[in-house]
CSV table of C-alpha atoms and ligand atoms in Angstrom, one decimal:
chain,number,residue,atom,x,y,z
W,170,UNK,CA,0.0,0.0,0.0
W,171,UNK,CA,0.9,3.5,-0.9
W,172,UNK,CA,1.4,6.3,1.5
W,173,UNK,CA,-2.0,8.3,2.2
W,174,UNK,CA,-1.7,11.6,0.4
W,175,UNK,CA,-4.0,14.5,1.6
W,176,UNK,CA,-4.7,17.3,-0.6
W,177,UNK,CA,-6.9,20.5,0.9
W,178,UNK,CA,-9.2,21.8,-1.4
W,179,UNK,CA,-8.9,25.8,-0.4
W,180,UNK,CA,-10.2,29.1,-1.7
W,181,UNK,CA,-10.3,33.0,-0.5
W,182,UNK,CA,-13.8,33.0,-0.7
W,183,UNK,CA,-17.2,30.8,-1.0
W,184,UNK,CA,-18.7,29.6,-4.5
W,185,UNK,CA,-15.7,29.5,-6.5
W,186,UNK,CA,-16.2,25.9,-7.0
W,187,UNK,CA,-14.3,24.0,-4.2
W,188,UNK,CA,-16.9,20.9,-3.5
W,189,UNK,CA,-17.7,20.9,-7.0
W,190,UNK,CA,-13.7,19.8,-7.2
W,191,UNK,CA,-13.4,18.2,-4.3
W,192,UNK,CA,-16.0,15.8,-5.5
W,193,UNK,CA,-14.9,15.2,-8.7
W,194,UNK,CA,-11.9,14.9,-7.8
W,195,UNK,CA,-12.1,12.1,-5.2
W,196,UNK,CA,-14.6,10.2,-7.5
W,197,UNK,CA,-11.7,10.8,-10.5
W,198,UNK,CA,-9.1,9.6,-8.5
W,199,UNK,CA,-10.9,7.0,-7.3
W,200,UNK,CA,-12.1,5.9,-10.9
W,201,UNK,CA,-8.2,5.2,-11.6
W,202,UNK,CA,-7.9,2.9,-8.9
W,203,UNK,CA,-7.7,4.3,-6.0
W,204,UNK,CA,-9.0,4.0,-2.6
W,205,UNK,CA,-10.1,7.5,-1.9
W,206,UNK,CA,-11.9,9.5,1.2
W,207,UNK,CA,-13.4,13.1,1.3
W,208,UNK,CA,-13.7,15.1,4.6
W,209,UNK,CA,-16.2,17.2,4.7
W,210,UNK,CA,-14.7,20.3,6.0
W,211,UNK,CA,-17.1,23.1,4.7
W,212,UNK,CA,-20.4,23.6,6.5
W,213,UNK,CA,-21.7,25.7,3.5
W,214,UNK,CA,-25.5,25.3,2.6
W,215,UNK,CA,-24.2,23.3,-0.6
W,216,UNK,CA,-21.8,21.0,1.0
W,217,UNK,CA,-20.0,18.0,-0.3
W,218,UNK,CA,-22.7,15.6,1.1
W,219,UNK,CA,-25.4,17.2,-0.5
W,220,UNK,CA,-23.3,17.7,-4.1
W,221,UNK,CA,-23.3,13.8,-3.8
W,222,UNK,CA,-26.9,13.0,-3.1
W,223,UNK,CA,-26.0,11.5,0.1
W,224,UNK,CA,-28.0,12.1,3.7
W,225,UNK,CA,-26.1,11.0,6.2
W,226,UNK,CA,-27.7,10.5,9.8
W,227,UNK,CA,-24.2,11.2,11.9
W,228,UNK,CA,-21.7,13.4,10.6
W,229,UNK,CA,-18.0,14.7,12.6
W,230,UNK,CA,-19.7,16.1,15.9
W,231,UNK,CA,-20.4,12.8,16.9
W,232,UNK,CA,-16.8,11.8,17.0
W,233,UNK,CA,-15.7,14.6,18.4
W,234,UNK,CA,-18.4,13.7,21.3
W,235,UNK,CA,-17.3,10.4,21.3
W,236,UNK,CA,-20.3,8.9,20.5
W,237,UNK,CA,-19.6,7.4,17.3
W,238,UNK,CA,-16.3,6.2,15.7
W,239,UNK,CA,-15.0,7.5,12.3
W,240,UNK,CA,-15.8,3.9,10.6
W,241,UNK,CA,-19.4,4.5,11.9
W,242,UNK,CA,-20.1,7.5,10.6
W,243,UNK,CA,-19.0,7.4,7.5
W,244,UNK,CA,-20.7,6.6,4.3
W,245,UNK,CA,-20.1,5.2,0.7
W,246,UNK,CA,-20.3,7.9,-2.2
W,247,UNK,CA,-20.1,7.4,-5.9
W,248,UNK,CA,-17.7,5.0,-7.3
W,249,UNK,CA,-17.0,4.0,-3.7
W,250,UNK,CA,-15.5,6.9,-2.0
W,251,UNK,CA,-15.6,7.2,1.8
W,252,UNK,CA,-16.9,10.5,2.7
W,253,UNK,CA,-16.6,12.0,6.4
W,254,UNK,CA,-20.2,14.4,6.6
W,255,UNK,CA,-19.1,17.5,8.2
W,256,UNK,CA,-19.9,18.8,11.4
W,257,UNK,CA,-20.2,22.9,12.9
W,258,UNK,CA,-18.2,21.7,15.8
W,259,UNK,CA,-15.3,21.2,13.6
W,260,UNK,CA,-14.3,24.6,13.4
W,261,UNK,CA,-13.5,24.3,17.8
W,262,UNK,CA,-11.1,21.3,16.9
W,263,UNK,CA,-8.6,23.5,18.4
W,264,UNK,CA,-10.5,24.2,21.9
W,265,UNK,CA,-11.3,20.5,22.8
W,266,UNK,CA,-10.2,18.6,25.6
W,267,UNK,CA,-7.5,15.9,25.9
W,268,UNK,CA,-9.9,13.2,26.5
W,269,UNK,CA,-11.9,14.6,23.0
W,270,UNK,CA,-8.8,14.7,21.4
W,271,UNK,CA,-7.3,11.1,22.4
W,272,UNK,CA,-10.8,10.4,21.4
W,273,UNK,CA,-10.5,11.8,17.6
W,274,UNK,CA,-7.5,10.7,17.3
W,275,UNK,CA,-8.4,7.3,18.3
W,276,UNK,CA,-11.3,6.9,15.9
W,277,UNK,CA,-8.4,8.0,13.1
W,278,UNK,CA,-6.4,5.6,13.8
W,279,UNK,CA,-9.1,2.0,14.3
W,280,UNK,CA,-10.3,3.1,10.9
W,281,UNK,CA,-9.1,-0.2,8.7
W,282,UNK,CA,-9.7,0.0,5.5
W,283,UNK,CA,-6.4,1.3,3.0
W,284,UNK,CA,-6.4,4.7,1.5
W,285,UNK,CA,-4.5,6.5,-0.5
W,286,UNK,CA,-6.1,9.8,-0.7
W,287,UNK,CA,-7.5,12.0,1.3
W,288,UNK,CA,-9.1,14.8,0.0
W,289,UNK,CA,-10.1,18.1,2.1
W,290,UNK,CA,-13.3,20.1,1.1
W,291,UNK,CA,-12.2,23.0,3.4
W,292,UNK,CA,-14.3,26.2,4.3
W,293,UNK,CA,-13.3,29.3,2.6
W,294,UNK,CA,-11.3,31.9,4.1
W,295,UNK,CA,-8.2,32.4,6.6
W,296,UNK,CA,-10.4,31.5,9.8
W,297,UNK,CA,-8.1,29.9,12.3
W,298,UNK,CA,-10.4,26.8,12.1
W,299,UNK,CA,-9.8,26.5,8.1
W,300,UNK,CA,-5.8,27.0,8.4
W,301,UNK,CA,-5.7,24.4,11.2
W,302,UNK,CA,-7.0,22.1,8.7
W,303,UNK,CA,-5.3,23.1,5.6
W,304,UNK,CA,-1.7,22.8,7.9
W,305,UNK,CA,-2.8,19.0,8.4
W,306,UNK,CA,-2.5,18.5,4.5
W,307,UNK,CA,0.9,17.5,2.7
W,308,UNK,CA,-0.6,19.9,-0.6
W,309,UNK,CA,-3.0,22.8,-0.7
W,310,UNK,CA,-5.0,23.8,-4.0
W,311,UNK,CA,-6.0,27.1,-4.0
W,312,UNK,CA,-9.2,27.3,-6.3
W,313,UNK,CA,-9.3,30.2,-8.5
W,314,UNK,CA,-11.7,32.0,-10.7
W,315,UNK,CA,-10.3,35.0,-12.8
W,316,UNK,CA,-12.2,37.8,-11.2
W,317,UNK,CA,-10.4,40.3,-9.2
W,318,UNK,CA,-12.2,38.9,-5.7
W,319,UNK,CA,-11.4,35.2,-6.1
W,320,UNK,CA,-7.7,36.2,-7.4
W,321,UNK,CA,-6.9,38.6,-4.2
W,322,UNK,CA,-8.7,36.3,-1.8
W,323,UNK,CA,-7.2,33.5,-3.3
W,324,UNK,CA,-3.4,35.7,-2.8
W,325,UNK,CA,-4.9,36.4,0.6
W,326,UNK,CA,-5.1,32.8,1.6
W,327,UNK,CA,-1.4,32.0,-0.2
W,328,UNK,CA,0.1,34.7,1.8
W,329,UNK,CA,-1.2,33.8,5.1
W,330,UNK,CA,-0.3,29.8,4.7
W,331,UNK,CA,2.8,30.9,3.7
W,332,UNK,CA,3.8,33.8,6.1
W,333,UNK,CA,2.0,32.8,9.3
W,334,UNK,CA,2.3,29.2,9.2
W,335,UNK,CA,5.4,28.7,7.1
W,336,UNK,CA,3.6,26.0,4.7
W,337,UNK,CA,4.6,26.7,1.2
W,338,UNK,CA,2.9,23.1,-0.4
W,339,UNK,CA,0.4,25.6,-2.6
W,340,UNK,CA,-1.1,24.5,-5.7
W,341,UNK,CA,-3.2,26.4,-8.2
W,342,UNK,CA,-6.6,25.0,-10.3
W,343,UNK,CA,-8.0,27.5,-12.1
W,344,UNK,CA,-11.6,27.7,-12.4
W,345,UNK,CA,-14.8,28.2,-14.6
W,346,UNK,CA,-12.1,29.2,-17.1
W,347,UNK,CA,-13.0,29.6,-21.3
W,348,UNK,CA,-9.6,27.6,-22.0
W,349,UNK,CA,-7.0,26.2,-20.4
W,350,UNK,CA,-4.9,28.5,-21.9
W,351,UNK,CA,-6.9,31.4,-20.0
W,352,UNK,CA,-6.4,28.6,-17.2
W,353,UNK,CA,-2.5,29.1,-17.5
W,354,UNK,CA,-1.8,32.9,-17.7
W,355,UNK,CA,-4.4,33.1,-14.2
W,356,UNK,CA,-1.7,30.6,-12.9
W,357,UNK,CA,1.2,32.4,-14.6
W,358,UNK,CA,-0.1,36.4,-13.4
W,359,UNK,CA,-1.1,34.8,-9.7
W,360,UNK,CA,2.4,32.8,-9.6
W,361,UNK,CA,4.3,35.7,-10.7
W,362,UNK,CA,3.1,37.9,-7.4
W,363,UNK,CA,3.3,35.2,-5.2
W,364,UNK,CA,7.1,34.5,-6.5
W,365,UNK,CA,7.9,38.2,-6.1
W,366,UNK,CA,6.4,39.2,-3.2
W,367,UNK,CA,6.1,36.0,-0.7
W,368,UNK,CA,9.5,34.2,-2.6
W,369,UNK,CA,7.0,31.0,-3.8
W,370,UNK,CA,7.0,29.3,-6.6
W,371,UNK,CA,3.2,28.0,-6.9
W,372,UNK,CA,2.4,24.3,-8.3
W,373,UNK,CA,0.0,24.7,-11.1
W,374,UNK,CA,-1.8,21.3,-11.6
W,375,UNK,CA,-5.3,21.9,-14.1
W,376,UNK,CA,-8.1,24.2,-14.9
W,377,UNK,CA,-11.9,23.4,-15.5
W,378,UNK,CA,-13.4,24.9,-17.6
W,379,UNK,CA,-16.9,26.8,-17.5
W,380,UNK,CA,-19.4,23.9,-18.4
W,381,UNK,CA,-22.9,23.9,-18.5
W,382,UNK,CA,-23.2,20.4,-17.1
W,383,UNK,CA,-21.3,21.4,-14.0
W,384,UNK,CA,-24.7,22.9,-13.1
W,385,UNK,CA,-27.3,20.6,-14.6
W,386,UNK,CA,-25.3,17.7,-12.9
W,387,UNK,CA,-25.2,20.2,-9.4
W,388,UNK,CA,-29.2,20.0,-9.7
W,389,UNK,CA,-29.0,16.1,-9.7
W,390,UNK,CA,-26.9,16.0,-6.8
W,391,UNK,CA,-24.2,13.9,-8.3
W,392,UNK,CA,-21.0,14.4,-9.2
W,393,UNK,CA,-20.4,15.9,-13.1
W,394,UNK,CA,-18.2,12.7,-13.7
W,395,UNK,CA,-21.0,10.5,-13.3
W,396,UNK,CA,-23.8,12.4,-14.2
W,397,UNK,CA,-21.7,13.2,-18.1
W,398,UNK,CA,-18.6,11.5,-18.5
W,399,UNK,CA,-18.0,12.6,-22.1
W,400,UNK,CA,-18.3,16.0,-20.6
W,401,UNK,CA,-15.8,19.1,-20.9
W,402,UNK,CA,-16.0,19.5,-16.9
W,403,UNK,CA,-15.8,15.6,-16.5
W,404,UNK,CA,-12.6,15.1,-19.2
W,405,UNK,CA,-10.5,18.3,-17.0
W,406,UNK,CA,-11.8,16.4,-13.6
W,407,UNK,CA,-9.7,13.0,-14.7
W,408,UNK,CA,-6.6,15.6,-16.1
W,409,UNK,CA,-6.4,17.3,-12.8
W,410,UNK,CA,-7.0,13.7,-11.1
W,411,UNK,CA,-3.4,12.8,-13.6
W,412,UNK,CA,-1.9,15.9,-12.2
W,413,UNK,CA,-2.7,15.6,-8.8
W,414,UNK,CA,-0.9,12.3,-8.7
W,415,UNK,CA,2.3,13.3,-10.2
W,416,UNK,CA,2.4,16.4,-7.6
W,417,UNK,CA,5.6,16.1,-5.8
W,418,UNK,CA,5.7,14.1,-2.6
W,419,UNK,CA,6.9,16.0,0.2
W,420,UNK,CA,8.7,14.1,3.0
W,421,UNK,CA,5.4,15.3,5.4
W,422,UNK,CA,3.8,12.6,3.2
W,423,UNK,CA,4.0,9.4,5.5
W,424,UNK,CA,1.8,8.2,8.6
W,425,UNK,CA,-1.8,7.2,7.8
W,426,UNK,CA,-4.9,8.9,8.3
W,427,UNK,CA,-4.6,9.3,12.1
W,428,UNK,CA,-1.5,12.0,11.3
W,429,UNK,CA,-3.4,14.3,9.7
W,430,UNK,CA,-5.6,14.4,12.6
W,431,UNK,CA,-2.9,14.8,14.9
W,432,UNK,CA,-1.2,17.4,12.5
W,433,UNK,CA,-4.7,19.0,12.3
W,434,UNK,CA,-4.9,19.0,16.4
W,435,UNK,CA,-1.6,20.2,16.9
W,436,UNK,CA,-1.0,17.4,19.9
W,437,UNK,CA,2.6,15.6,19.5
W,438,UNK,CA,2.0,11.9,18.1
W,439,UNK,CA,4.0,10.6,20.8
W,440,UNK,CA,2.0,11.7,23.9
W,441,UNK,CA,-1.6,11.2,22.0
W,442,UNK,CA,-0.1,7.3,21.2
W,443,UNK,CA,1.0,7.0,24.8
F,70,ADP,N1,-16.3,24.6,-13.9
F,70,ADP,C1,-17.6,25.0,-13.6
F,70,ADP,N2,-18.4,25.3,-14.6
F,70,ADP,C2,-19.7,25.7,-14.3
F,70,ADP,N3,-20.2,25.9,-13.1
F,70,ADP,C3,-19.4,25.6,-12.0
F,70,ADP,C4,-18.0,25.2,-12.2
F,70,ADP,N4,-17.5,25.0,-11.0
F,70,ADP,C5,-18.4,25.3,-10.1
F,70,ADP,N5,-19.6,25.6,-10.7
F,70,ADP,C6,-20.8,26.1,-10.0
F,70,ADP,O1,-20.5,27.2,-9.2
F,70,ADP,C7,-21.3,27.1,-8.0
F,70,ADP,C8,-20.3,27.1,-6.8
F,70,ADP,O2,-19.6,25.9,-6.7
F,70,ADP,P1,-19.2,25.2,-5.4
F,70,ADP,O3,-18.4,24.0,-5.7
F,70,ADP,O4,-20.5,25.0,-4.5
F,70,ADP,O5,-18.3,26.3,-4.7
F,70,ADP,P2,-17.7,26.4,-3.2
F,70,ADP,O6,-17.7,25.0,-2.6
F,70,ADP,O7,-16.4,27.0,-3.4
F,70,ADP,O8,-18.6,27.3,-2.4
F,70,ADP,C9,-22.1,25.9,-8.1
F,70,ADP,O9,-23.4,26.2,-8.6
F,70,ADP,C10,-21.4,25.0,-9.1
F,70,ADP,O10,-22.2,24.1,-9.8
F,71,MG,MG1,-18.5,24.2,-0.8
C-alpha cells in the first residue's frame, strides 16, 4: 500500500467551486484505482454531502463527542468513495479537551480500510479553524476564478499559509475558465506575485473549464463525472485527477490517516499514542 496523500481543497472565498472539485476529484481519482476518502470540512449550505446525493444520519460532531467512531459515521459515495459528513463543531477542533482529542485521534487511527487519498473540502477563508485544517494536508489547492475577488482572496489565503504558518505546499486549479490556456496565464499572473512578493513558486496542476453540465449535474446531486462523463467539466476532472498524482511528494507525506488528525490538532504523536 501506498502512502496516504492529503490534498486540501482551499479558496479565498465561497462559490468558487471547491466541493464541486473536491468531489470530482475524489470520484476521478478513485475511478483510476484508488481508494479515496473526502472530509467534509465546509459547512456551506451546498456542501459536499449534499453535491453527492448522500444524507447521512451522523456526521463529525459525533466523534468529536465520542459517540460514534470515524468507521461508523461514515458513508459510501459514488464509485465507492468514503466520505466524512461535516460537522459545525469542527471549526472548535482547536478548543477541545484531551480526553476529546485522544478520542478523535483514536477513531483515526481503528479506521481499517487502505487509503490512498484523502481529500479536504475545506471552508473558505483564513479563519483559524480552516488554516488548522489546511496545515494538516501535505498539498493545498487554491481554487481560483479570474475575477479580481477570487484572485486577491485567493493571494490572501497564499500569503497567510505561507507567512504565518510557514507551509509553502500551494497549488493552483484555475476555475470556470473559457480555455486552459486562460487557465495558465491566471496561474502564470497569480504565480508571478506570489514568487515576487512571498518568494514561492506556486504548483499549477489543471483548470476546468466553464461547463454547463457542471450545473445541470449540481441540480441532480451527483458528481459531473457521473452524471456526463464525455463532458468538458468531467474530461478536466480526470486531467487534474493525472496531475494531482504526479504532484511532488513531500517528505510530510507518510503516517496514515490518524497523522493528519494529529497534524490537524496540533497534539505531539508521541504523547496522543502514549
Ligand atoms: N467549472 C464550472 N463550470 C460551471 N459551473 C461551475 C463550475 N465549477 C463550479 N460551478 C458552479 O459554481 C457554484 C459554486 O460551486 P461550489 O463548488 O459549490 O463552490 P464552493 O464550494 O467553493 O462554495 C455551483 O453552482 C457550481 O455548480
Ligand atoms: Mg462548498
Amino acid at each position: 500500500m501506498s502512502d496516504l496523500k492529503i490534498i486540501g481543497i482551499a479558496s479565498g472565498k465561497g462559490g468558487v467551486g471547491k466541493t464541486t472539485i473536491s468531489t470530482n476529484l475524489a470520484v476521478a481519482l478513485a475511478e483510476s484505482g484508488h481508494q479515496v476518502m473526502l472530509f467534509d470540512g465546509d459547512l456551506g449550505l451546498a456542501n459536499a454531502q449534499l453535491a453527492l446525493g448522500i444524507q447521512a444520519e451522523y456526521n463529525f460532531s459525533h466523534v468529536i463527542s465520542g459517540e460514534k467512531s470515524l468507521k461508523e459515521i461514515v458513508v459510501r459515495g459514488p464509485s465507492g468513495i468514503f466520505v466524512v459528513p461535516g460537522a459545525s463543531g469542527i471549526g472548535k477542533m482547536a478548543d477541545l479537551g484531551e480526553a476529546e482529542l485522544r478520542g478523535v485521534v483514536q477513531s483515526f487511527s481503528e479506521f481499517q480500510e487502505p487509503l490512498d487519498y484523502l481529500i479536504v473540502d475545506a471552508a473558505a477563508g483564513i479563519a483559524p479553524s480552516v488554516t488548522t485544517f489546511l496545515k494538516a494536508c501535505h498539498e493545498t489547492l487554491v481554487v481560483v476564478r479570474d475575477e479580481p475577488s477570487s484572485i486577491a482572496d485567493a493571494y490572501g489565503i497564499i500569503k497567510v499559509l505561507a507567512t504565518e504558518h510557514d507551509y509553502k505546499n500551494i497549488g493552483l486549479i484555475p476555475n470556470a475558465v473559457p480555455d486552459q490556456r486562460s487557465g495558465q496565464l491566471l496561474y502564470q499572473r497569480l504565480n508571478a506575485v506570489a514568487v515576487k512578493f512571498l518568494n514561492l513558486d506556486l504548483e499549477y496542476t489543471y483548470s476546468i473549464e466553464s461547463d454547463e453540465t457542471v450545473l445541470e449535474a449540481a441540480r441532480k446531486y451527483t458528481p459531473v463525472l457521473t452524471h456526463s462523463p464525455g463532458s468538458t467539466a468531467a474530461r478536466d476532472f480526470r486531467k487534474l485527477a493525472k496531475e494531482v498524482q504526479l504532484l511532488p511528494v513531500t517528505k510530510r507525506a507518510s503516517g496514515g490517516l490518524q497523522f493528519f488528525v494529529e497534524r490537524m490538532l496540533n497534539t505531539d504523536p508521541e504523547a496522543t499514542h502514549g
